[in-house]
Amino acid sequence: GARASTVLDVALGLGYTLFDGGLREATYRRLQADARRLALLADADAEALALDVSEAYLDAARQADLADAFAEAVTVSEDRLRIAQAEVRIGTAAEIDAALALADYNADRAALLRQEVQLAGARAALGGLLALPDPEAVVTTDSLALGPPPNLPALVAQAAEGNRRVRSAAVAEEVAALGIRQVRSEYRPTVRASAGLGLTAADAGFLPPDASPALGPDLRGGLTASIPILDGGERRRRLQNAEIALRQSELTTDALRLSARSRAAQLAATARGFRALVDLETLNEGIARENVRVALAQLRLGFISALDLRQIQLALVDVRLRRIEAAYQARRAEAELRLLAGELLPAE
């Protein structure tokens, strides 16, 4: 009868894409750009936290300066009370004068105690932001004294381009543009090379009686090219979506840049105005403090009344409060302006 035959074919192949229309390059560059975008957003979040810490520190410094202003008022009221009590003892003043002086002294002490509560709250808030084990142990080592003014025009100009959120939005445009490039690469042909090694073995079932079984290797290779023809409009829809994403990214970047520029100009004007106000109130504070010194001396000599001294004393407190608030607002505006210009944290 007929003899059965068996053929065994084993092959090992290797393929490599020579050209994919630029898909791999576009994907790689898109992932790199997206990583830069996320890094900029992380830096922006860190910068916002740094601004929160700066504002909390400035508030603690402000509350400390306000407490010092009320403490000075307590000192003046204490001097007035001693003068009134001495005059009562020698009979040159009535008991009501000493009582009024004591009432004003207690009122100033109460104001100081209230301010110390505010100071403790500000220190606790700062310590909480710094994640300290004992938030209330925070001590401000700096006052609100203004240093040399920053270059406000340069900071305003830099806010439109140096701002980390604006830069992140600009990188998002690049990501969207590379997304378009990814989709367009799918319209191009793909060229793929392949190579392989095969091993074929055949028994003698179909060979002449005196023939031996066959066993031998063979090399195989090929080059293929494929062109996408029909996908139901999927690529076209994806391309349209990518183009829409690019346009949205451009609008977002423009809006952020305009908002940063406008806010920076506003902050520069605020800082400039409050700095001028600090200079004026500093002069007024010197005059008011000298008036208090003279008024105390005149009160001892009987040239002015206790009511006149009280008005002069309150004028000093008021001018100190105005100067402290102006200095706080100036430094706060400058800190936010540095944030917008991307200078609040060291450059990456």
Short mmCIF file of C-alpha atoms in Angstrom, two decimals, residues 13-195:
data_model
loop_
_atom_site.label_atom_id
_atom_site.label_comp_id
_atom_site.label_asym_id
_atom_site.label_seq_id
_atom_site.Cartn_x
_atom_site.Cartn_y
_atom_site.Cartn_z
CA GLY A 13 11.38 35.38 12.20
CA LEU A 14 12.39 38.96 13.06
CA GLY A 15 10.64 42.08 11.83
CA TYR A 16 11.48 45.80 12.05
CA THR A 17 9.51 48.84 10.96
CA LEU A 18 11.73 50.97 8.76
CA PHE A 19 9.27 53.83 8.33
CA ASP A 20 6.00 54.51 10.15
CA GLY A 21 5.18 57.96 8.80
CA GLY A 22 6.84 59.70 11.77
CA LEU A 23 4.42 58.25 14.34
CA ARG A 24 7.08 57.12 16.81
CA GLU A 25 8.95 60.42 16.73
CA ALA A 26 5.77 62.45 17.15
CA THR A 27 4.63 60.25 20.05
CA TYR A 28 8.00 60.50 21.78
CA ARG A 29 8.19 64.27 21.41
CA ARG A 30 4.59 64.62 22.59
CA LEU A 31 5.32 62.63 25.74
CA GLN A 32 8.42 64.75 26.39
CA ALA A 33 6.43 67.97 25.99
CA ASP A 34 3.68 66.68 28.25
CA ALA A 35 6.28 65.85 30.91
CA ARG A 36 7.58 69.45 30.71
CA ARG A 37 4.03 70.76 31.02
CA LEU A 38 3.36 68.71 34.14
CA ALA A 39 6.70 69.77 35.64
CA LEU A 40 5.81 73.43 35.12
CA LEU A 41 2.41 72.91 36.73
CA ALA A 42 4.08 71.24 39.71
CA ASP A 43 6.46 74.20 40.01
CA ALA A 44 3.49 76.59 39.78
CA ASP A 45 1.75 74.77 42.63
CA ALA A 46 4.94 74.92 44.71
CA GLU A 47 5.24 78.63 43.93
CA ALA A 48 1.64 79.22 45.01
CA LEU A 49 2.41 77.47 48.30
CA ALA A 50 5.49 79.65 48.70
CA LEU A 51 3.29 82.72 48.21
CA ASP A 52 0.88 81.46 50.87
CA VAL A 53 3.80 81.04 53.28
CA SER A 54 5.13 84.51 52.40
CA GLU A 55 1.75 86.11 52.98
CA ALA A 56 1.32 84.25 56.27
CA TYR A 57 4.77 85.44 57.38
CA LEU A 58 4.01 89.01 56.37
CA ASP A 59 0.73 88.85 58.28
CA ALA A 60 2.55 87.57 61.39
CA ALA A 61 5.07 90.39 61.04
CA ARG A 62 2.22 92.88 60.63
CA GLN A 63 0.46 91.60 63.76
CA ALA A 64 3.76 91.82 65.68
CA ASP A 65 4.26 95.45 64.59
CA LEU A 66 0.66 96.27 65.53
CA ALA A 67 1.23 94.74 68.95
CA ASP A 68 4.31 96.94 69.32
CA ALA A 69 2.21 100.00 68.42
CA PHE A 70 -0.37 99.18 71.08
CA ALA A 71 2.40 98.47 73.58
CA GLU A 72 3.78 101.96 72.96
CA ALA A 73 0.30 103.38 73.62
CA VAL A 74 0.19 101.46 76.92
CA THR A 75 3.55 103.00 77.88
CA VAL A 76 2.28 106.53 77.19
CA SER A 77 -0.93 105.86 79.15
CA GLU A 78 1.15 104.52 82.03
CA ASP A 79 3.19 107.73 82.10
CA ARG A 80 -0.01 109.76 82.07
CA LEU A 81 -1.45 107.67 84.91
CA ARG A 82 1.65 108.22 87.06
CA ILE A 83 1.46 111.97 86.43
CA ALA A 84 -2.25 112.06 87.33
CA GLN A 85 -1.75 110.02 90.51
CA ALA A 86 1.15 112.27 91.58
CA GLU A 87 -0.94 115.39 91.01
CA VAL A 88 -3.78 113.90 93.08
CA ARG A 89 -1.40 113.20 95.92
CA ILE A 90 -0.12 116.78 96.00
CA GLY A 91 -3.61 118.18 95.56
CA THR A 92 -3.23 119.80 92.14
CA ALA A 93 -5.67 117.43 90.39
CA ALA A 94 -9.00 115.84 91.20
CA GLU A 95 -9.60 112.11 91.72
CA ILE A 96 -11.58 112.04 88.48
CA ASP A 97 -8.43 112.89 86.51
CA ALA A 98 -6.64 109.84 87.89
CA ALA A 99 -9.73 107.70 87.27
CA LEU A 100 -9.92 108.83 83.66
CA ALA A 101 -6.23 108.15 83.21
CA LEU A 102 -6.69 104.66 84.67
CA ALA A 103 -9.65 103.99 82.37
CA ASP A 104 -7.63 104.97 79.30
CA TYR A 105 -4.71 102.88 80.53
CA ASN A 106 -6.94 99.83 80.93
CA ALA A 107 -8.48 100.42 77.51
CA ASP A 108 -5.02 100.47 75.93
CA ARG A 109 -4.06 97.29 77.77
CA ALA A 110 -7.23 95.61 76.52
CA ALA A 111 -6.40 96.64 72.96
CA LEU A 112 -2.91 95.21 73.40
CA LEU A 113 -4.29 91.92 74.71
CA ARG A 114 -6.68 91.65 71.77
CA GLN A 115 -3.79 92.30 69.40
CA GLU A 116 -1.68 89.65 71.10
CA VAL A 117 -4.49 87.17 70.42
CA GLN A 118 -4.38 88.16 66.74
CA LEU A 119 -0.61 87.74 66.75
CA ALA A 120 -0.85 84.27 68.27
CA GLY A 121 -3.38 83.27 65.59
CA ALA A 122 -1.15 84.58 62.81
CA ARG A 123 1.85 82.69 64.20
CA ALA A 124 -0.19 79.50 64.48
CA ALA A 125 -1.37 79.85 60.88
CA LEU A 126 2.21 80.30 59.70
CA GLY A 127 3.40 77.34 61.74
CA GLY A 128 0.62 75.22 60.24
CA LEU A 129 1.73 76.07 56.71
CA LEU A 130 5.31 75.20 57.65
CA ALA A 131 4.13 71.92 59.24
CA LEU A 132 5.96 72.69 62.48
CA PRO A 133 5.39 70.40 65.48
CA ASP A 134 4.52 73.43 67.63
CA PRO A 135 2.92 76.02 65.29
CA GLU A 136 2.54 78.60 68.08
CA ALA A 137 6.30 78.64 68.64
CA VAL A 138 6.86 80.62 65.43
CA VAL A 139 8.77 83.86 65.99
CA THR A 140 9.06 86.45 63.24
CA THR A 141 12.62 87.71 62.92
CA ASP A 142 11.82 90.30 60.25
CA SER A 143 9.74 93.45 60.37
CA LEU A 144 7.71 95.05 57.62
CA ALA A 145 10.47 97.55 56.90
CA LEU A 146 10.74 98.03 53.16
CA GLY A 147 14.01 97.36 51.40
CA PRO A 148 15.09 98.77 48.04
CA PRO A 149 12.19 98.74 45.57
CA PRO A 150 12.23 95.98 42.95
CA ASN A 151 12.35 96.70 39.22
CA LEU A 152 8.60 96.90 38.77
CA PRO A 153 8.56 97.49 34.97
CA ALA A 154 10.81 94.48 34.43
CA LEU A 155 8.60 92.28 36.61
CA VAL A 156 5.49 93.42 34.74
CA ALA A 157 7.12 92.66 31.40
CA GLN A 158 8.29 89.26 32.61
CA ALA A 159 4.86 88.28 33.95
CA ALA A 160 3.58 87.58 30.43
CA GLU A 161 6.34 85.09 29.60
CA GLY A 162 8.05 84.06 32.84
CA ASN A 163 4.88 82.99 34.63
CA ARG A 164 4.98 79.23 35.10
CA ARG A 165 1.29 78.71 34.37
CA VAL A 166 1.59 80.71 31.15
CA ARG A 167 4.63 78.68 30.18
CA SER A 168 2.77 75.47 30.97
CA ALA A 169 -0.10 76.57 28.73
CA ALA A 170 2.39 77.37 25.95
CA VAL A 171 3.83 73.86 26.25
CA ALA A 172 0.28 72.51 26.12
CA GLU A 173 0.03 74.13 22.67
CA GLU A 174 3.10 72.15 21.64
CA VAL A 175 1.52 68.96 22.98
CA ALA A 176 -1.64 69.62 20.97
CA ALA A 177 0.37 70.37 17.80
CA LEU A 178 2.26 67.11 18.19
CA GLY A 179 -1.07 65.35 18.65
CA ILE A 180 -2.04 66.59 15.18
CA ARG A 181 1.26 65.35 13.83
CA GLN A 182 0.58 61.94 15.38
CA VAL A 183 -2.74 61.59 13.59
CA ARG A 184 -1.36 62.85 10.27
CA SER A 185 1.45 60.30 10.40
CA GLU A 186 -1.17 57.56 10.16
CA TYR A 187 -2.02 58.71 6.64
CA ARG A 188 1.48 57.85 5.43
CA PRO A 189 2.60 54.35 4.33
CA THR A 190 4.36 51.98 6.71
CA VAL A 191 7.42 50.09 5.49
CA ARG A 192 8.44 46.97 7.35
CA ALA A 193 11.40 44.59 6.80
CA SER A 194 11.42 41.00 7.94
CA ALA A 195 14.03 38.23 8.05
#
